[in-house]
Coordinates of C-alpha atoms in Angstrom, one line a residue:
Chain I
M27 CA -37.2 7.9 6.9
D28 CA -36.0 11.4 5.9
V29 CA -34.3 12.0 9.2
K30 CA -32.1 8.9 8.8
S31 CA -31.0 9.9 5.2
T32 CA -30.3 13.4 6.4
K33 CA -28.3 12.1 9.3
N34 CA -26.3 9.8 6.9
Y35 CA -25.8 12.7 4.5
L36 CA -24.5 14.9 7.4
Y37 CA -22.2 12.1 8.6
W38 CA -20.9 11.8 5.0
L39 CA -20.3 15.5 4.9
F40 CA -18.4 15.3 8.1
C41 CA -16.3 12.5 6.7
Q42 CA -15.4 14.6 3.7
F43 CA -14.4 17.5 6.0
E44 CA -12.2 15.0 7.9
L45 CA -10.6 13.8 4.8
I46 CA -9.9 17.2 3.3
T47 CA -8.4 18.7 6.4
C48 CA -6.6 15.5 7.2
S49 CA -8.1 15.2 10.7
Y50 CA -8.9 11.6 9.6
L51 CA -5.2 10.8 10.1
M52 CA -4.8 12.6 13.5
E53 CA -4.7 11.0 16.9
P54 CA -7.7 11.7 19.1
W55 CA -6.0 14.4 21.2
E56 CA -4.9 16.1 18.0
K57 CA -8.5 16.0 16.7
V58 CA -9.8 17.6 19.9
L59 CA -7.2 20.4 19.6
F60 CA -8.0 20.9 15.9
Y61 CA -11.8 20.9 16.3
T62 CA -11.5 23.3 19.3
F63 CA -9.4 25.7 17.3
N64 CA -11.8 25.5 14.4
L65 CA -14.9 25.9 16.5
T66 CA -13.4 28.9 18.3
L67 CA -12.5 30.5 15.0
V68 CA -16.0 30.0 13.6
L69 CA -17.7 31.2 16.7
T70 CA -15.4 34.3 16.8
L71 CA -16.3 34.9 13.2
F72 CA -20.1 34.7 13.9
Y73 CA -19.8 37.0 16.9
T74 CA -17.8 39.6 14.9
T75 CA -20.3 39.3 12.1
Y76 CA -23.2 39.8 14.5
I77 CA -21.7 42.9 16.2
F78 CA -20.3 44.7 13.2
V79 CA -22.7 43.8 10.4
S80 CA -25.7 44.8 12.5
V81 CA -24.1 48.2 13.3
Q82 CA -23.2 48.8 9.6
L83 CA -26.6 47.6 8.5
S84 CA -28.6 49.9 10.8
S85 CA -26.4 52.9 10.0
A86 CA -26.8 52.2 6.3
L87 CA -30.6 52.1 6.7
H88 CA -30.6 55.4 8.6
F89 CA -28.4 56.9 5.8
L90 CA -30.7 55.8 3.0
W91 CA -34.1 56.4 4.7
P92 CA -33.4 59.0 7.3
F93 CA -37.0 59.1 8.5
P94 CA -37.8 55.6 9.6
G95 CA -40.8 54.4 11.8
P96 CA -40.8 54.2 15.6
Q97 CA -37.3 54.9 16.9
H98 CA -35.4 51.9 18.3
G99 CA -32.8 52.0 21.0
N100 CA -29.5 52.1 19.1
P101 CA -27.3 49.1 19.9
S102 CA -24.3 51.1 18.5
S103 CA -24.6 53.6 21.4
V104 CA -22.8 51.0 23.5
V105 CA -19.9 50.9 21.0
K106 CA -18.2 54.3 20.9
Chain H
V29 CA -13.1 13.3 -27.8
N30 CA -10.0 11.3 -28.9
H31 CA -6.7 13.2 -29.2
I32 CA -5.4 11.2 -32.1
V33 CA -1.9 12.0 -33.3
H34 CA -1.1 11.2 -37.0
N35 CA 2.4 12.6 -37.3
G36 CA 3.1 12.5 -41.0
G37 CA 2.6 8.7 -41.2
L38 CA 5.1 7.8 -38.4
Y39 CA 2.3 6.2 -36.3
K40 CA 0.5 3.2 -37.7
R41 CA -2.2 3.3 -35.0
P42 CA -3.8 6.1 -32.9
F43 CA -1.8 7.3 -29.9
N44 CA -4.3 8.2 -27.2
E45 CA -2.6 9.6 -24.2
A46 CA -4.2 12.0 -21.8
F47 CA -3.3 13.7 -18.5
E48 CA -6.2 15.6 -17.2
E49 CA -5.5 18.8 -15.5
T50 CA -5.8 19.0 -11.7
P51 CA -9.1 20.8 -10.8
M52 CA -8.2 24.1 -9.1
L53 CA -10.4 23.5 -6.0
V54 CA -8.8 20.0 -5.5
A55 CA -5.3 21.5 -5.7
V56 CA -6.2 24.2 -3.1
L57 CA -7.7 21.7 -0.7
T58 CA -4.7 19.4 -1.1
Y59 CA -2.4 22.3 -0.1
V60 CA -4.8 23.0 2.9
G61 CA -4.5 19.4 4.0
Y62 CA -0.7 19.4 3.7
G63 CA -0.6 22.7 5.5
V64 CA -2.6 21.4 8.5
L65 CA -0.4 18.3 8.7
T66 CA 2.7 20.4 8.5
L67 CA 1.5 22.6 11.4
F68 CA 0.7 19.5 13.5
G69 CA 4.1 18.1 12.5
Y70 CA 5.8 21.2 13.9
L71 CA 3.7 20.8 17.1
R72 CA 4.7 17.2 17.5
D73 CA 8.4 17.9 16.8
F74 CA 8.2 20.6 19.5
M75 CA 6.7 18.2 22.0
R76 CA 9.2 15.6 21.2
Q77 CA 12.1 18.0 21.6
W78 CA 10.8 19.2 25.0
K79 CA 10.2 15.7 26.1
I80 CA 6.4 16.2 26.5
E81 CA 5.9 13.2 24.2
K82 CA 8.0 10.1 23.9
C83 CA 10.3 10.2 20.9
Q84 CA 10.0 7.0 18.9
N85 CA 11.9 7.9 15.8
A86 CA 15.6 7.9 15.3
T87 CA 17.5 10.8 16.8
E88 CA 21.1 11.6 17.5
R89 CA 22.5 10.5 20.8
E90 CA 23.0 13.0 23.7
E91 CA 26.7 13.4 23.0
Q92 CA 26.0 14.2 19.3
K93 CA 23.4 16.9 19.8
D94 CA 26.0 19.6 19.1
F95 CA 27.1 18.0 15.8
V96 CA 25.7 18.8 12.4
P97 CA 22.0 17.8 12.6
L98 CA 21.1 14.6 10.8
Y99 CA 17.3 14.6 10.8
Q100 CA 16.4 18.2 10.2
D101 CA 15.7 18.2 6.5
F102 CA 12.3 18.1 4.9
E103 CA 12.5 14.4 4.0
N104 CA 13.0 13.4 7.6
F105 CA 10.2 15.8 8.7
Y106 CA 7.9 14.3 6.1
N107 CA 8.9 10.8 7.2
R108 CA 8.1 11.1 10.8
N109 CA 5.1 13.4 10.6
L110 CA 3.3 12.5 7.4
Y111 CA 4.5 9.1 6.2
M112 CA 4.2 7.5 9.7
R113 CA 0.4 8.3 9.8
I114 CA -0.4 6.3 6.7
R115 CA 2.5 3.7 6.8
D116 CA 0.1 0.8 7.1
S117 CA -0.7 0.9 3.4
W118 CA 2.9 -0.1 2.5
N119 CA 5.2 -3.1 3.3
R120 CA 2.2 -5.3 3.7
P121 CA 3.4 -8.9 4.2
I122 CA 2.0 -11.4 1.8
C123 CA 2.2 -15.1 2.4
S124 CA 1.3 -16.7 -0.9
V125 CA 2.3 -16.5 -4.6
P126 CA 1.5 -13.0 -5.9
G127 CA -0.9 -14.1 -8.6
A128 CA -4.3 -12.8 -9.4
R129 CA -5.3 -13.5 -5.8
V130 CA -3.0 -13.3 -2.8
D131 CA -3.0 -14.0 0.9
M132 CA -2.0 -11.3 3.3
M133 CA -1.0 -11.4 7.0
E134 CA -3.2 -9.2 9.0
R135 CA -1.4 -6.6 11.2
V136 CA -2.6 -4.0 13.7
S137 CA -0.8 -1.1 15.3
H138 CA -1.6 0.1 18.7
D139 CA 0.7 3.1 18.7
Y140 CA -0.4 4.8 15.4
N141 CA 1.9 2.9 13.0
W142 CA 5.2 3.2 14.9
T143 CA 5.1 -0.6 15.6
F144 CA 3.0 -3.4 14.1
T145 CA 1.9 -6.7 15.6
Y146 CA 0.5 -9.6 13.7
T147 CA -2.9 -10.8 14.9
G148 CA -2.1 -14.3 13.5
R149 CA -5.0 -14.2 11.0
V150 CA -4.4 -14.5 7.3
I151 CA -6.7 -12.6 5.0
K152 CA -7.2 -15.0 2.1
D153 CA -7.9 -14.4 -1.6
I154 CA -7.4 -10.7 -1.9
I155 CA -7.7 -9.5 -5.5
N156 CA -4.2 -8.4 -6.3
M157 CA -4.1 -5.2 -8.3
G158 CA -0.7 -4.2 -7.2
S159 CA 1.8 -6.9 -8.4
Y160 CA 3.7 -6.5 -11.6
N161 CA 2.3 -9.7 -13.0
Y162 CA 1.3 -8.6 -16.5
L163 CA 1.1 -11.9 -18.2
G164 CA 0.2 -14.0 -15.1
F165 CA 3.4 -16.0 -14.9
A166 CA 3.6 -15.6 -11.1
Q167 CA 2.3 -19.1 -10.5
N168 CA 3.3 -21.9 -8.2
A169 CA 1.9 -24.7 -10.4
G170 CA 2.2 -25.3 -14.2
V171 CA 4.8 -25.7 -16.9
C172 CA 7.2 -23.0 -15.7
Q173 CA 7.1 -24.2 -12.1
E174 CA 7.8 -27.8 -13.1
A175 CA 10.7 -26.9 -15.4
A176 CA 12.2 -24.6 -12.7
A177 CA 11.8 -27.4 -10.1
K178 CA 13.6 -29.9 -12.4
V179 CA 16.5 -27.4 -12.9
L180 CA 16.7 -26.7 -9.2
S181 CA 17.2 -30.4 -8.5
Q182 CA 19.8 -30.5 -11.3
Y183 CA 21.8 -27.3 -10.7
G184 CA 20.9 -26.3 -7.2
A185 CA 20.0 -22.7 -6.3
G186 CA 23.3 -20.9 -6.0
V187 CA 26.0 -20.2 -8.6
C188 CA 28.7 -19.0 -6.1
S189 CA 30.6 -17.0 -8.6
T190 CA 30.4 -14.0 -11.0
R191 CA 29.9 -14.4 -14.8
Q192 CA 33.5 -13.8 -15.6
E193 CA 35.0 -16.2 -13.1
M194 CA 33.2 -19.6 -12.7
G195 CA 29.6 -18.5 -12.9
N196 CA 28.9 -18.8 -16.6
L197 CA 26.6 -21.8 -17.0
D198 CA 25.3 -23.3 -20.2
K199 CA 21.9 -22.1 -19.0
H200 CA 23.1 -18.5 -19.3
E201 CA 24.2 -19.1 -22.9
E202 CA 20.8 -20.7 -23.7
L203 CA 18.9 -17.9 -22.0
E204 CA 20.8 -15.1 -23.8
K205 CA 20.4 -16.7 -27.2
L206 CA 16.7 -17.0 -26.5
V207 CA 16.3 -13.5 -25.4
A208 CA 18.1 -12.2 -28.5
R209 CA 15.8 -14.2 -30.7
F210 CA 12.7 -13.0 -28.8
L211 CA 13.7 -9.3 -29.1
G212 CA 14.9 -9.6 -32.7
V213 CA 18.5 -8.4 -32.0
E214 CA 21.8 -9.9 -32.6
S215 CA 22.9 -10.6 -29.1
A216 CA 21.8 -10.2 -25.5
M217 CA 23.2 -10.4 -22.0
A218 CA 21.3 -11.2 -18.8
Y219 CA 22.0 -9.9 -15.3
G220 CA 20.8 -10.9 -11.9
M221 CA 19.1 -7.6 -10.9
G222 CA 17.1 -5.2 -13.0
F223 CA 18.1 -2.1 -11.1
A224 CA 21.8 -3.1 -11.3
T225 CA 21.5 -3.6 -15.1
N226 CA 20.7 0.1 -15.6
S227 CA 23.0 1.5 -12.9
M228 CA 26.0 -0.6 -13.7
N229 CA 25.8 -0.6 -17.5
I230 CA 25.2 3.0 -18.4
P231 CA 28.6 4.0 -16.8
A232 CA 30.2 1.4 -19.1
L233 CA 28.6 2.9 -22.2
V234 CA 29.2 6.6 -21.6
G235 CA 31.7 8.7 -19.7
K236 CA 33.0 12.2 -19.3
G237 CA 32.7 14.2 -22.5
C238 CA 29.4 12.5 -23.5
L239 CA 25.9 13.9 -23.2
I240 CA 22.9 12.1 -21.8
L241 CA 19.4 13.4 -22.6
S242 CA 17.1 11.8 -20.2
D243 CA 13.4 12.1 -19.7
E244 CA 12.0 14.1 -16.8
L245 CA 10.3 11.1 -15.2
N246 CA 13.0 8.4 -15.7
H247 CA 13.4 5.7 -13.1
A248 CA 15.9 6.0 -10.2
S249 CA 18.1 3.3 -11.8
L250 CA 18.5 5.3 -15.0
V251 CA 19.2 8.5 -13.0
L252 CA 21.7 6.7 -10.8
G253 CA 23.5 5.1 -13.8
A254 CA 23.6 8.5 -15.6
R255 CA 25.1 10.2 -12.6
L256 CA 27.6 7.5 -11.9
S257 CA 28.9 7.7 -15.5
G258 CA 30.1 11.2 -15.1
A259 CA 28.6 12.4 -18.4
T260 CA 26.7 15.7 -18.7
I261 CA 23.0 15.2 -18.1
R262 CA 20.2 17.3 -19.7
I263 CA 16.6 16.7 -19.0
F264 CA 13.8 17.1 -21.5
K265 CA 10.1 17.4 -20.6
H266 CA 8.2 14.2 -20.2
N267 CA 7.5 12.6 -23.6
N268 CA 7.8 16.0 -25.2
M269 CA 9.5 15.6 -28.6
Q270 CA 9.7 19.4 -29.2
S271 CA 11.8 19.7 -26.0
L272 CA 14.0 16.8 -27.0
E273 CA 14.6 18.3 -30.4
K274 CA 15.5 21.7 -29.0
L275 CA 18.1 20.0 -26.7
L276 CA 19.5 18.0 -29.5
K277 CA 19.8 21.1 -31.7
D278 CA 21.5 23.0 -28.9
A279 CA 23.9 20.1 -28.2
I280 CA 25.0 19.7 -31.9
V281 CA 25.3 23.4 -32.5
H282 CA 27.0 24.5 -29.3
G283 CA 28.9 21.4 -28.4
Q284 CA 30.5 20.9 -25.0
P285 CA 30.0 23.9 -22.5
R286 CA 33.4 25.5 -22.3
T287 CA 35.6 24.1 -25.1
R288 CA 32.8 24.0 -27.8
R289 CA 34.2 20.6 -28.9
P290 CA 31.6 18.2 -30.3
W291 CA 30.2 15.7 -27.9
K292 CA 31.8 12.3 -28.0
K293 CA 28.5 10.5 -27.8
I294 CA 24.9 11.6 -27.3
L295 CA 22.7 9.1 -25.6
I296 CA 18.9 9.4 -25.2
L297 CA 17.5 7.6 -22.2
V298 CA 13.8 6.8 -22.4
E299 CA 11.5 4.1 -20.9
G300 CA 8.9 2.0 -22.7
I301 CA 6.1 2.5 -20.2
Y302 CA 6.6 5.0 -17.4
S303 CA 5.2 3.2 -14.4
M304 CA 4.0 6.2 -12.4
E305 CA 2.2 7.9 -15.3
G306 CA 1.1 5.0 -17.4
S307 CA 2.4 6.7 -20.5
I308 CA 4.1 5.1 -23.4
V309 CA 7.1 6.7 -25.1
R310 CA 6.6 8.2 -28.5
L311 CA 9.1 5.8 -30.0
P312 CA 8.6 6.5 -33.8
E313 CA 9.4 10.2 -33.2
V314 CA 12.3 9.4 -30.9
I315 CA 13.8 7.1 -33.5
A316 CA 13.2 9.7 -36.3
L317 CA 15.0 12.3 -34.2
K318 CA 17.8 9.9 -33.3
K319 CA 18.4 9.2 -37.0
K320 CA 18.3 12.8 -37.9
Y321 CA 20.8 14.0 -35.3
K322 CA 22.9 10.8 -35.3
T323 CA 22.6 10.0 -31.6
Y324 CA 22.2 6.7 -29.7
L325 CA 19.0 5.4 -28.0
Y326 CA 18.8 3.5 -24.8
L327 CA 15.3 2.1 -24.3
D328 CA 14.3 0.7 -20.8
E329 CA 11.5 -1.7 -21.4
A330 CA 11.1 -2.7 -17.8
H331 CA 7.3 -2.5 -17.8
S332 CA 6.6 -2.8 -21.5
I333 CA 8.3 -6.1 -22.5
G334 CA 5.7 -8.8 -22.6
A335 CA 2.9 -6.4 -21.9
L336 CA 2.7 -4.4 -25.1
G337 CA 2.5 -5.4 -28.7
P338 CA 0.5 -8.0 -30.6
S339 CA 3.1 -10.7 -29.9
G340 CA 4.2 -9.4 -26.5
R341 CA 7.6 -8.2 -27.7
G342 CA 7.4 -4.8 -26.2
V343 CA 7.0 -1.2 -27.3
V344 CA 9.0 -1.7 -30.5
D345 CA 6.5 -4.4 -31.5
Y346 CA 3.6 -2.2 -30.4
F347 CA 4.6 0.5 -32.9
G348 CA 5.7 -1.9 -35.6
L349 CA 9.2 -0.6 -35.7
N350 CA 12.5 -2.3 -36.5
P351 CA 14.3 -3.5 -33.3
E352 CA 17.7 -2.7 -35.0
D353 CA 16.8 1.0 -34.8
V354 CA 17.2 1.0 -31.0
D355 CA 20.8 0.8 -30.1
V356 CA 20.5 -0.5 -26.6
M357 CA 17.4 -2.4 -25.6
M358 CA 17.2 -3.0 -21.9
G359 CA 14.5 -4.8 -20.0
T360 CA 13.7 -6.7 -16.9
F361 CA 12.4 -10.2 -16.2
T362 CA 10.7 -9.2 -13.0
K363 CA 7.5 -7.8 -14.5
S364 CA 6.1 -10.0 -17.2
F365 CA 8.1 -13.2 -16.9
G366 CA 7.6 -13.8 -13.2
A367 CA 11.3 -14.1 -12.4
A368 CA 14.1 -11.6 -11.4
G369 CA 16.8 -10.0 -13.3
G370 CA 17.5 -7.8 -16.3
Y371 CA 18.9 -8.0 -19.8
I372 CA 20.5 -5.8 -22.4
G373 CA 20.2 -6.5 -26.1
G374 CA 21.8 -5.0 -29.1
K375 CA 24.5 -5.5 -31.7
K376 CA 27.1 -8.2 -31.1
E377 CA 30.0 -5.8 -30.7
L378 CA 28.1 -3.9 -28.0
I379 CA 27.2 -6.9 -26.0
D380 CA 30.7 -8.4 -26.3
Y381 CA 32.1 -5.1 -25.0
L382 CA 29.6 -5.1 -22.1
R383 CA 30.6 -8.7 -21.2
T384 CA 34.1 -7.4 -20.5
Y385 CA 33.5 -3.9 -19.2
S386 CA 30.3 -4.0 -17.3
H387 CA 30.5 -3.8 -13.5
S388 CA 27.6 -6.1 -13.2
A389 CA 29.4 -8.8 -15.2
V390 CA 32.6 -8.5 -13.3
Y391 CA 31.4 -8.2 -9.8
A392 CA 27.8 -9.4 -9.5
T393 CA 26.9 -13.0 -8.9
S394 CA 25.3 -14.7 -11.9
M395 CA 21.6 -15.4 -12.1
S396 CA 20.3 -18.4 -10.3
P397 CA 19.4 -21.5 -12.5
P398 CA 15.8 -22.0 -11.5
V399 CA 15.1 -18.4 -12.1
M400 CA 16.6 -18.7 -15.6
E401 CA 14.6 -21.7 -16.3
Q402 CA 11.4 -19.8 -15.4
I403 CA 12.4 -17.1 -17.8
I404 CA 13.3 -19.6 -20.6
T405 CA 10.0 -21.4 -20.2
S406 CA 7.9 -18.2 -20.1
I407 CA 9.6 -16.7 -23.1
K408 CA 9.0 -19.9 -25.1
C409 CA 5.4 -19.8 -23.9
I410 CA 5.0 -16.2 -25.1
M411 CA 6.6 -17.0 -28.5
G412 CA 4.5 -20.1 -28.9
E413 CA 7.4 -22.4 -29.2
D414 CA 6.1 -24.8 -26.6
G415 CA 3.4 -25.9 -29.0
T416 CA 0.4 -24.2 -27.3
T417 CA -1.3 -20.9 -27.8
V418 CA -1.3 -20.0 -24.1
G419 CA 1.2 -17.2 -24.6
R420 CA -0.7 -15.5 -27.4
A421 CA -4.0 -15.9 -25.4
R422 CA -2.4 -14.2 -22.4
V423 CA -1.1 -11.3 -24.4
Q424 CA -4.5 -10.8 -25.9
Q425 CA -6.2 -11.2 -22.5
L426 CA -4.0 -8.5 -21.0
A427 CA -4.8 -6.1 -23.9
E428 CA -8.5 -6.7 -23.4
N429 CA -8.3 -6.3 -19.7
T430 CA -6.4 -3.1 -20.1
R431 CA -8.9 -1.5 -22.5
Y432 CA -11.9 -2.7 -20.5
F433 CA -10.6 -1.5 -17.1
R434 CA -9.5 1.9 -18.3
R435 CA -12.7 2.5 -20.2
R436 CA -14.9 1.6 -17.2
L437 CA -12.8 3.7 -14.8
K438 CA -13.0 6.7 -17.1
E439 CA -16.8 6.3 -17.5
M440 CA -17.1 6.3 -13.7
G441 CA -15.5 9.7 -13.6
F442 CA -12.1 9.2 -12.1
I443 CA -9.0 11.0 -13.4
I444 CA -6.8 8.4 -15.0
Y445 CA -3.4 9.2 -16.4
G446 CA -1.6 7.7 -19.3
N447 CA -2.1 5.9 -22.6
E448 CA -5.1 3.8 -23.4
D449 CA -3.1 0.7 -24.0
S450 CA -0.8 0.7 -21.0
P451 CA -1.5 -1.9 -18.3
V452 CA -0.4 0.5 -15.6
V453 CA -3.4 2.5 -14.5
P454 CA -2.8 5.5 -12.2
L455 CA -5.9 6.8 -10.5
M456 CA -5.5 10.3 -9.0
L457 CA -6.2 10.8 -5.3
Y458 CA -4.4 14.2 -4.7
M459 CA -5.3 14.7 -1.0
P460 CA -3.0 13.1 1.7
A461 CA -5.8 11.7 3.9
K462 CA -7.3 10.0 0.9
I463 CA -4.1 8.1 0.2
G464 CA -4.4 6.3 3.6
A465 CA -8.2 6.1 3.4
F466 CA -8.1 4.5 -0.1
G467 CA -5.6 1.9 0.8
R468 CA -7.5 0.9 4.0
E469 CA -11.0 0.9 2.5
M470 CA -9.9 -1.2 -0.5
L471 CA -8.2 -3.7 1.9
K472 CA -11.5 -3.9 3.9
R473 CA -13.2 -4.8 0.7
N474 CA -10.6 -7.5 0.0
I475 CA -8.7 -5.7 -2.8
G476 CA -5.0 -5.0 -2.6
V477 CA -3.9 -1.8 -4.3
V478 CA -0.6 0.2 -4.2
V479 CA -1.0 3.8 -3.3
V480 CA 1.8 6.2 -4.1
G481 CA 2.6 9.6 -2.6
F482 CA 5.5 12.0 -2.2
P483 CA 8.5 11.5 -3.0
A484 CA 7.7 9.1 -5.8
T485 CA 5.3 11.6 -7.3
P486 CA 5.0 15.4 -7.1
I487 CA 3.6 16.4 -3.7
I488 CA 0.0 17.1 -4.7
E489 CA -0.3 14.4 -7.3
S490 CA -0.6 11.3 -5.2
R491 CA -2.2 8.4 -6.9
A492 CA -3.3 4.8 -6.6
R493 CA -1.7 2.5 -9.2
F494 CA -3.4 -0.5 -10.6
C495 CA -1.3 -3.1 -12.4
L496 CA -3.5 -5.3 -14.6
S497 CA -2.7 -8.9 -15.3
A498 CA -3.7 -11.5 -17.9
A499 CA -4.5 -13.7 -14.9
H500 CA -7.4 -11.4 -13.9
T501 CA -10.7 -12.7 -15.2
K502 CA -13.5 -10.4 -16.1
E503 CA -15.4 -11.3 -12.9
M504 CA -12.4 -10.2 -10.8
L505 CA -12.2 -7.0 -12.7
D506 CA -15.9 -6.4 -12.3
T507 CA -15.7 -7.0 -8.6
A508 CA -12.7 -4.7 -8.3
L509 CA -14.5 -2.0 -10.4
K510 CA -17.6 -2.2 -8.2
E511 CA -15.5 -1.7 -5.1
V512 CA -13.5 1.1 -6.6
N513 CA -16.8 2.8 -7.6
E514 CA -18.1 2.4 -4.0
V515 CA -14.9 3.8 -2.5
G516 CA -14.8 6.5 -5.0
D517 CA -18.3 7.7 -4.0
L518 CA -17.4 7.3 -0.3
L519 CA -14.2 9.4 -0.5
Q520 CA -15.4 11.7 -3.3
L521 CA -12.6 10.8 -5.8
K522 CA -14.5 11.4 -9.0
Y523 CA -12.9 14.6 -9.9
S524 CA -13.0 14.3 -13.7
R525 CA -14.6 17.0 -15.6
H526 CA -13.8 15.3 -19.0
R527 CA -11.7 18.2 -20.1
L528 CA -8.5 16.8 -21.5
V529 CA -5.4 18.9 -22.0
P530 CA -4.8 18.8 -25.8
L531 CA -1.5 17.2 -26.7
L532 CA 1.1 19.7 -28.0
D533 CA 0.9 18.9 -31.6
R534 CA 1.2 22.3 -33.3
P535 CA 4.5 23.4 -35.0
F536 CA 7.0 24.3 -32.4
D537 CA 8.7 27.6 -32.1
E538 CA 10.5 29.6 -29.4
T539 CA 7.4 31.3 -28.0
T540 CA 5.5 28.1 -27.4
Y541 CA 8.3 26.1 -25.8
E542 CA 7.4 26.8 -22.2
E543 CA 3.7 26.1 -22.5
T544 CA 2.4 22.6 -22.0
E545 CA -1.2 23.5 -21.9
D546 CA -3.4 26.2 -23.2

């Protein structure tokens, strides 16, 4: 059962994360606080990556190949 | 690769000692773990101060809040925020003789280790890898126990006096003559407590105007004795003979700090086996240095007496040296002899002086007779004077167990510190959560280990310490190794990259003094 071994492996990885960041030792409310903080940090990181990297990437492409195909609506026009 | 030291013929056998370097990633992650716990510690302290959470640790009373704060230093912070979380790995109550297998009382905590309650169940037959039972004399049946019981019915348990007053029994004389014969010295004296032997006798030997050169990782009893004496203390790097020689040269050349007078006495304090590192002192080199610079040597064989050497006579026997070269041989009866107490051996004038001037002789109660009989019987067993070869067999069994256990652990990929022949095996854990996890997981699998963290070790180098015993059979060791392997895979403890730090064996000069590794 590949699903079971993948699940076991993911659970083992989660245990390693718990051990390294010492959330294994925390009380449940501390764990909730810690995971919320971490998740918020990671989501903010992804959001920032999505906004800024896509802008940089499309402006870089326009710089390198100034005559692309059909014009797309530029999402950066929102950000001024 | 074996790092074999052949130092101009001083060593008759290879000296294999290794301390693998901490992997950089592991060190960084350990700091991350400690950082997270420190932040949460500050949060909890804030909540306790603003009464959001109930304060269960010791604090000052309301009237004393404006006084000098008592609990604000790092040690107390560490105690209430980090140590409390993993406290269930220590002070575990055992309820049987601490032999190769031990029974333990089960306890649970409902408020995260602030208080414990006993469930009433006794966990039976836990493999004991934590007791200092090197030759397996911690028994409640057998020759030693019968002799001790006979003496108990003859002399009773208490002595009710100090050695100098009415507490000098004929058993004390018998014990001291036997210990002197066992060690190969002229005379010996026995005390009731090993810690007190060190801390009360070093002040009697040195005083102001003397110099003490003590190893970096010496035990608290040696450090306390050195500080109580009032002598100047200088520290040399652990087992590093170049560092020691530099300090000796400086001491002889420059003398005392302000007046430049020569030092009255220079005493080198070393231990036979260092119990946190598992390393053995480089005794041939220390003795060569001692003779060259005309200093005195104090050797603390707390862990090595009985455990090293072909006939169990300690680190002097292990290296094949002359016991008369060591000026003061100190040791304890706690570890290999299954009793309690300490001894000091040396020349007759020295011991006679200590009988009069040692604090321990004047003020401490003498050793209890059944304890002394246990020591006498076990020493006779080790020497072979009781007519059997049990003692010799035990010493050999311990050496075999040591080599086997260390080899297997290294093959599995753990980082093990120390010398190949030392029965103390520290296994590095590094991360704080793994300290608690290792202790708990091993107990679930019925093996009792001792885990050590700050402040007994440097803060990132926490470890689990296995103490091997002649009472462990090969099956027990195999079971233990299997479980350690399992737990090592579960907790990802196999950090070793088989890259050993080469021992500093090249000629020493000023520019290489500060380096300990390339």
